[in-house]
């Protein structure tokens, strides 16, 4: 397929996932800020901005409304929900001929349906809208598109973004605070609370939660699970492009990066991983960046 | 009560005029429209309005848009279709095909022998002064001889009721995507309107287009030629169309930066490396296609593309340099070209036109400027047109100066009273002016005219310019299926008459199903007969012995165990 279209598909996958994840994170975080009448709003809002790597707007007093303006409805910010959807839709407009009509129309109506502004009292319904619509888009991709290259690039974008966002959320988490409340908030932010409770039969434990989010092999949002899926998708892609027998993927630069990251997570003790947690999570984000770059040099902008 | 609200649907359309296609001047309904009118009245005003709204809504949801001043807008579609009777269509269709053949012959002649110039049919100055002749293409002969693969000819109905040609579009005629999507939307939103009279299908277009493009391919040694659609990108006003055509033909939609020339061949950049391209359906202007030939300063285009074309390794459709054939000054000579190349009388007449470069004509036009329409010869999309009766004194004075400074650049026509069709506006149904752009495809074997076309409608009251860039909308165009074979007589210069008889009885009708897939399946049928029996018929899904064992296992552990024991 055209390199430009492959590139577009990857980013559509990433941006739809980003919109979905942002809605999930904000839904939990902003609700907890609103509920906590004793807490100080400003630092809590700054912490939310930190997750998304976008510095809180300076000067003004921090408020939930300001977070909503910046991270939900600001179409010029590609990290906001509306902005992510807008960017996904613009990319999709350039890739119409490989998307099924249903996927395009769904993405189009989702983007057009995002409100221009939202008040804290109504925010949950907007998050719900974004999550529902992203699920519809992903469902249509799942149910109406052939598992060809186009789909693989979409899927890679989705997985890479998921790992990246997960690492950001973990990085912003305060390891020192091992209270049940903080742990549950972390799990809920990662949409992992219910899955965790079922796996651990209700026992909330800070380090078990971290290990679940990083290493659970069957939870679809854990870092290790996503990385293994990325590896598998890269392998299928390489075979499609006629790669010969490969020593466990070591010839493919993308697979080498992903493989190292998985091994590093898998074969080290949790104590070791959390001894400099901030640096580890920083590296995990760099892994997603490196995978994106190798996709670029292998498929999107190869030198001819 | 019901009757009152029913009647009000057409209340605002008045008794009609000579120029209205639905109502005659005496208020009577024209027979072609009678069944449609009755069906609409049956629907009632409230229902009609609510369905019209869902029609508009569906366009927004589907992203059927055009770019206007940098903003993406839904293309307005009006729910009252334009109808054309079978007999009249036979004439129009033959007239379009004739015109396309003449323009094709003209282009071939111009880029090879220039016989028409030598014989004095076309003045040498017209060719010499045109900015559309591309010198690099002189002497080039395309593999199947076709330079004009896709044409859109703009027609208007004049006061006497007949169609006349307003202009030819032989570079990048656009609008066919709206023909396809208008029909789809109408079938979905107003299914019952199609029940009264069979309407000819427009769904064949993408398949026919792909066939014409493949026919144009250089020899690729028995391989299937690779066809691509070349778009300027997603900010182009017609991007929706480029994308729809690529999607419905199942080919890649490329931008110039996706293409690269190596050793006089053109390739596209894919995830699996470079892949050869054989036919490029070009939807960009010539000026931006190859900086080596056109604009050395331009960053756009594919450097070396023209070299690859001249080397015979890739074909560009429509041909590079076609602009000379839809120059508005050339337009004035097309009837002569039909006689010269085809030895026939033109079936479709031009609108009367003055060439400003002719001194006598210029004098008359300058005298009557306030009552004429003046057009730049190289304009498209309604750009630069001045309508005398609507212009201010200052505008006319300014125009006069420009005409005198550059008479080659302008033509003038009387104000054509475009026909009207009732159209839904805020106040209800009102007559609004329309034109018609039929589309023709030339495969080299024959010229096929899409039964239908783009009916554009000017939405502001009294407005005569129908372009979408001037706030125009569109209507679905229904060519009605005939009940008997049609017959068109074309007088030839030998004094005889060429008779074209067509029996459209087998032509596909609108059924709401995508015809191209049906046609494809029918085509594949013979192939299927040659295939061996499917292997699955020879090998049963399950072995009978396995089934027996399965049964035994069941009796050992399953629910029937007790029965089995009892039997023992």
Short mmCIF file of C-alpha atoms in Angstrom, two decimals, chain B residues 36-324:
data_model
loop_
_atom_site.label_atom_id
_atom_site.label_comp_id
_atom_site.label_asym_id
_atom_site.label_seq_id
_atom_site.Cartn_x
_atom_site.Cartn_y
_atom_site.Cartn_z
CA UNK B 36 -43.36 12.54 -10.09
CA UNK B 37 -45.52 15.56 -9.26
CA UNK B 38 -48.39 13.35 -8.14
CA UNK B 39 -46.10 11.20 -6.01
CA UNK B 40 -44.68 14.29 -4.32
CA UNK B 41 -48.13 15.68 -3.64
CA UNK B 42 -49.08 12.34 -2.14
CA UNK B 43 -46.12 12.65 0.22
CA UNK B 44 -47.39 15.97 1.60
CA UNK B 45 -45.42 19.04 2.53
CA UNK B 46 -44.49 18.07 6.09
CA UNK B 47 -43.14 14.67 5.11
CA UNK B 48 -41.34 16.17 2.12
CA UNK B 49 -39.61 18.74 4.30
CA UNK B 50 -38.57 16.25 6.95
CA UNK B 51 -37.16 13.88 4.35
CA UNK B 52 -35.32 16.77 2.71
CA UNK B 53 -33.72 17.49 6.05
CA UNK B 54 -32.59 13.91 6.47
CA UNK B 55 -31.20 14.10 2.92
CA UNK B 56 -29.05 17.08 3.94
CA UNK B 57 -28.11 15.41 7.21
CA UNK B 58 -26.96 12.26 5.41
CA UNK B 59 -24.58 14.36 3.28
CA UNK B 60 -23.00 15.90 6.35
CA UNK B 61 -22.60 12.49 8.00
CA UNK B 62 -21.13 10.90 4.90
CA UNK B 63 -18.74 13.80 4.40
CA UNK B 64 -20.10 14.61 0.91
CA UNK B 65 -18.49 18.00 0.89
CA UNK B 66 -16.61 20.51 -1.18
CA UNK B 67 -14.06 23.02 0.04
CA UNK B 68 -15.12 26.61 -0.15
CA UNK B 69 -12.77 29.37 1.00
CA UNK B 70 -10.79 26.86 3.03
CA UNK B 71 -13.85 25.50 4.76
CA UNK B 72 -15.40 22.09 4.25
CA UNK B 73 -19.10 22.38 3.43
CA UNK B 74 -21.77 19.83 2.64
CA UNK B 75 -22.80 20.04 -1.00
CA UNK B 76 -26.46 21.15 -1.03
CA UNK B 77 -28.73 18.58 -2.68
CA UNK B 78 -32.31 19.44 -3.59
CA UNK B 79 -34.90 16.71 -3.27
CA UNK B 80 -36.88 17.48 -6.45
CA UNK B 81 -35.11 15.59 -9.23
CA UNK B 82 -34.64 16.80 -12.79
CA UNK B 83 -36.29 14.51 -15.34
CA UNK B 84 -35.30 13.91 -18.94
CA UNK B 85 -37.52 11.88 -21.26
CA UNK B 86 -36.00 8.93 -23.11
CA UNK B 87 -36.43 10.40 -26.62
CA UNK B 88 -34.82 13.69 -25.66
CA UNK B 89 -31.95 11.90 -23.90
CA UNK B 90 -31.20 9.83 -27.00
CA UNK B 91 -30.66 13.09 -28.88
CA UNK B 92 -28.57 14.70 -26.12
CA UNK B 93 -26.47 11.59 -25.65
CA UNK B 94 -25.70 11.28 -29.35
CA UNK B 95 -24.94 15.01 -29.48
CA UNK B 96 -22.48 14.77 -26.59
CA UNK B 97 -20.76 11.74 -28.15
CA UNK B 98 -20.48 13.59 -31.45
CA UNK B 99 -18.97 16.63 -29.79
CA UNK B 100 -16.45 14.54 -27.85
CA UNK B 101 -15.37 12.76 -31.05
CA UNK B 102 -14.86 16.10 -32.78
CA UNK B 103 -12.83 17.51 -29.86
CA UNK B 104 -10.75 14.33 -29.76
CA UNK B 105 -10.03 14.63 -33.48
CA UNK B 106 -9.15 18.29 -33.01
CA UNK B 107 -6.65 17.53 -30.25
CA UNK B 108 -5.04 14.77 -32.26
CA UNK B 109 -4.79 17.01 -35.31
CA UNK B 110 -3.45 19.97 -33.35
CA UNK B 111 -0.64 18.02 -31.71
CA UNK B 112 0.35 16.24 -34.94
CA UNK B 113 -0.36 17.67 -38.44
CA UNK B 114 -2.46 20.76 -37.68
CA UNK B 115 -4.56 20.10 -40.79
CA UNK B 116 -7.43 22.20 -39.49
CA UNK B 117 -5.15 25.22 -39.30
CA UNK B 118 -3.67 24.57 -42.74
CA UNK B 119 -7.18 24.20 -44.18
CA UNK B 120 -8.29 27.45 -42.58
CA UNK B 121 -10.98 25.94 -40.31
CA UNK B 122 -9.22 27.26 -37.23
CA UNK B 123 -7.27 30.54 -37.44
CA UNK B 124 -3.57 30.14 -36.75
CA UNK B 125 -3.74 33.03 -34.25
CA UNK B 126 -6.12 31.07 -32.03
CA UNK B 127 -3.56 28.33 -31.64
CA UNK B 128 -0.54 30.61 -31.45
CA UNK B 129 -2.10 32.89 -28.88
CA UNK B 130 -3.36 30.14 -26.61
CA UNK B 131 -1.59 29.63 -23.33
CA UNK B 132 -2.94 26.08 -23.26
CA UNK B 133 -0.86 24.56 -26.03
CA UNK B 134 1.90 22.51 -24.44
CA UNK B 135 4.86 22.47 -26.81
CA UNK B 136 6.40 19.46 -25.13
CA UNK B 137 3.43 17.33 -26.24
CA UNK B 138 3.73 18.12 -29.96
CA UNK B 139 4.16 14.93 -31.95
CA UNK B 140 3.21 12.70 -29.01
CA UNK B 141 0.76 9.92 -29.88
CA UNK B 142 -0.83 8.07 -26.95
CA UNK B 143 -0.86 4.22 -27.07
CA UNK B 144 -4.56 3.91 -27.91
CA UNK B 145 -4.71 7.32 -29.58
CA UNK B 146 -6.99 8.85 -26.96
CA UNK B 147 -6.25 12.27 -25.47
CA UNK B 148 -9.74 13.05 -24.23
CA UNK B 149 -10.78 10.17 -21.96
CA UNK B 150 -13.26 11.98 -19.74
CA UNK B 151 -15.39 14.94 -20.80
CA UNK B 152 -18.10 17.00 -19.14
CA UNK B 153 -20.18 19.14 -21.49
CA UNK B 154 -22.28 21.91 -19.94
CA UNK B 155 -25.76 22.30 -21.40
CA UNK B 156 -28.52 24.79 -20.80
CA UNK B 157 -32.09 24.81 -21.97
CA UNK B 158 -32.82 28.04 -23.81
CA UNK B 159 -36.13 29.87 -24.22
CA UNK B 160 -37.26 27.59 -27.05
CA UNK B 161 -36.90 24.50 -24.87
CA UNK B 162 -33.97 22.85 -26.68
CA UNK B 163 -30.59 22.11 -25.12
CA UNK B 164 -27.59 24.21 -26.14
CA UNK B 165 -23.93 23.78 -25.25
CA UNK B 166 -22.63 26.45 -22.88
CA UNK B 167 -19.09 25.17 -22.52
CA UNK B 168 -16.88 22.12 -22.86
CA UNK B 169 -14.73 20.69 -20.04
CA UNK B 170 -11.97 18.45 -21.33
CA UNK B 171 -9.22 18.95 -18.75
CA UNK B 172 -10.55 17.86 -15.34
CA UNK B 173 -14.34 17.89 -15.54
CA UNK B 174 -15.66 17.45 -12.02
CA UNK B 175 -19.01 16.67 -10.46
CA UNK B 176 -19.61 13.05 -11.38
CA UNK B 177 -19.21 11.99 -7.74
CA UNK B 178 -22.27 14.06 -6.91
CA UNK B 179 -24.18 12.28 -9.66
CA UNK B 180 -23.37 8.98 -7.94
CA UNK B 181 -23.95 10.12 -4.38
CA UNK B 182 -27.09 12.12 -5.21
CA UNK B 183 -28.63 9.00 -6.67
CA UNK B 184 -27.67 6.88 -3.67
CA UNK B 185 -29.08 9.41 -1.26
CA UNK B 186 -32.32 9.80 -3.24
CA UNK B 187 -32.89 6.05 -3.46
CA UNK B 188 -32.40 5.80 0.29
CA UNK B 189 -34.49 8.81 1.25
CA UNK B 190 -37.28 8.82 -1.36
CA UNK B 191 -37.62 5.18 -2.47
CA UNK B 192 -41.28 5.52 -3.47
CA UNK B 193 -40.57 8.22 -6.05
CA UNK B 194 -38.72 5.66 -8.15
CA UNK B 195 -41.73 3.36 -8.23
CA UNK B 196 -43.68 5.27 -10.87
CA UNK B 197 -41.33 5.19 -13.83
CA UNK B 198 -38.15 3.27 -14.49
CA UNK B 199 -35.07 5.49 -14.15
CA UNK B 200 -31.79 4.55 -15.81
CA UNK B 201 -29.00 3.62 -13.45
CA UNK B 202 -25.83 5.71 -13.06
CA UNK B 203 -23.98 3.00 -11.13
CA UNK B 204 -22.01 1.78 -14.15
CA UNK B 205 -19.79 4.84 -14.18
CA UNK B 206 -16.83 3.73 -12.02
CA UNK B 207 -16.52 0.41 -13.89
CA UNK B 208 -16.70 2.16 -17.27
CA UNK B 209 -14.14 4.75 -16.15
CA UNK B 210 -11.71 2.06 -15.02
CA UNK B 211 -12.18 0.20 -18.32
CA UNK B 212 -11.48 3.39 -20.31
CA UNK B 213 -8.37 4.11 -18.25
CA UNK B 214 -7.09 0.54 -18.61
CA UNK B 215 -7.71 0.69 -22.36
CA UNK B 216 -5.40 3.72 -22.47
CA UNK B 217 -2.50 1.87 -20.83
CA UNK B 218 0.86 1.32 -22.52
CA UNK B 219 1.66 -2.29 -23.34
CA UNK B 220 2.44 -3.98 -20.03
CA UNK B 221 3.10 -7.42 -21.42
CA UNK B 222 -0.13 -9.06 -20.42
CA UNK B 223 -0.08 -7.78 -16.84
CA UNK B 224 -3.05 -5.90 -15.49
CA UNK B 225 -2.22 -2.21 -15.89
CA UNK B 226 -1.85 -0.24 -12.65
CA UNK B 227 -4.18 2.76 -12.64
CA UNK B 228 -4.00 5.56 -10.06
CA UNK B 229 -5.97 8.75 -9.42
CA UNK B 230 -3.73 11.79 -8.91
CA UNK B 231 -5.15 14.43 -6.55
CA UNK B 232 -3.68 17.75 -5.45
CA UNK B 233 -4.57 16.66 -1.92
CA UNK B 234 -7.25 16.82 0.68
CA UNK B 235 -7.50 20.61 0.64
CA UNK B 236 -8.56 20.63 -3.01
CA UNK B 237 -12.20 21.63 -3.49
CA UNK B 238 -12.94 18.37 -5.36
CA UNK B 239 -11.09 16.04 -2.97
CA UNK B 240 -14.28 14.21 -2.07
CA UNK B 241 -14.69 13.29 -5.71
CA UNK B 242 -11.10 12.13 -6.17
CA UNK B 243 -11.43 9.91 -3.15
CA UNK B 244 -14.80 8.49 -4.23
CA UNK B 245 -13.56 7.65 -7.72
CA UNK B 246 -10.44 5.91 -6.39
CA UNK B 247 -12.51 3.97 -3.87
CA UNK B 248 -15.21 2.87 -6.31
CA UNK B 249 -12.63 1.83 -8.90
CA UNK B 250 -10.52 0.09 -6.24
CA UNK B 251 -7.33 1.93 -7.21
CA UNK B 252 -4.84 4.02 -5.24
CA UNK B 253 -5.44 7.71 -4.71
CA UNK B 254 -2.02 9.33 -4.93
CA UNK B 255 -0.59 12.79 -4.38
CA UNK B 256 2.33 14.04 -6.47
CA UNK B 257 4.71 13.33 -3.60
CA UNK B 258 3.69 9.65 -3.72
CA UNK B 259 5.03 9.40 -7.27
CA UNK B 260 8.60 9.36 -8.46
CA UNK B 261 10.21 9.08 -11.89
CA UNK B 262 13.16 6.69 -12.46
CA UNK B 263 14.59 5.93 -15.91
CA UNK B 264 11.57 7.42 -17.70
CA UNK B 265 9.14 5.31 -15.73
CA UNK B 266 6.79 6.44 -13.00
CA UNK B 267 6.55 4.61 -9.68
CA UNK B 268 4.56 5.07 -6.50
CA UNK B 269 6.12 4.83 -3.07
CA UNK B 270 4.57 1.93 -1.19
CA UNK B 271 5.33 0.12 2.03
CA UNK B 272 6.88 -2.60 -0.15
CA UNK B 273 9.09 -0.20 -2.09
CA UNK B 274 8.54 1.37 -5.51
CA UNK B 275 5.70 0.05 -7.67
CA UNK B 276 5.28 0.87 -11.36
CA UNK B 277 2.31 3.00 -12.45
CA UNK B 278 0.87 2.67 -15.95
CA UNK B 279 -2.07 5.07 -16.14
CA UNK B 280 -2.55 8.27 -14.15
CA UNK B 281 -6.02 9.77 -13.98
CA UNK B 282 -4.88 13.34 -13.43
CA UNK B 283 -7.07 15.61 -11.36
CA UNK B 284 -4.53 18.41 -11.08
CA UNK B 285 -3.87 21.33 -13.40
CA UNK B 286 -1.27 20.83 -16.14
CA UNK B 287 0.75 23.69 -14.66
CA UNK B 288 1.50 21.75 -11.52
CA UNK B 289 2.14 18.31 -12.93
CA UNK B 290 5.85 18.40 -13.79
CA UNK B 291 8.16 21.24 -12.75
CA UNK B 292 10.68 20.14 -15.39
CA UNK B 293 8.26 21.26 -18.09
CA UNK B 294 5.88 23.75 -16.55
CA UNK B 295 7.09 25.72 -13.56
CA UNK B 296 10.70 25.19 -12.62
CA UNK B 297 10.10 27.19 -9.43
CA UNK B 298 7.23 24.96 -8.32
CA UNK B 299 7.70 22.44 -5.53
CA UNK B 300 4.57 20.63 -6.71
CA UNK B 301 4.29 17.90 -9.27
CA UNK B 302 6.36 14.92 -10.33
CA UNK B 303 9.68 15.92 -11.92
CA UNK B 304 10.23 13.81 -15.04
CA UNK B 305 6.60 12.75 -15.50
CA UNK B 306 6.34 14.31 -18.95
CA UNK B 307 9.55 12.56 -20.04
CA UNK B 308 8.02 9.25 -18.95
CA UNK B 309 4.84 10.07 -20.92
CA UNK B 310 6.84 10.93 -24.05
CA UNK B 311 8.87 7.74 -23.66
CA UNK B 312 5.55 5.86 -23.85
CA UNK B 313 5.91 4.29 -20.40
CA UNK B 314 2.98 5.93 -18.69
CA UNK B 315 -0.27 7.51 -19.86
CA UNK B 316 -1.85 10.59 -18.33
CA UNK B 317 -5.60 11.04 -18.68
CA UNK B 318 -6.92 13.49 -19.67
CA UNK B 319 -4.01 14.31 -21.91
CA UNK B 320 -1.57 17.03 -20.96
CA UNK B 321 -2.27 20.07 -23.15
CA UNK B 322 -6.02 19.44 -23.57
CA UNK B 323 -6.77 22.98 -22.40
CA UNK B 324 -6.73 24.28 -25.96
#
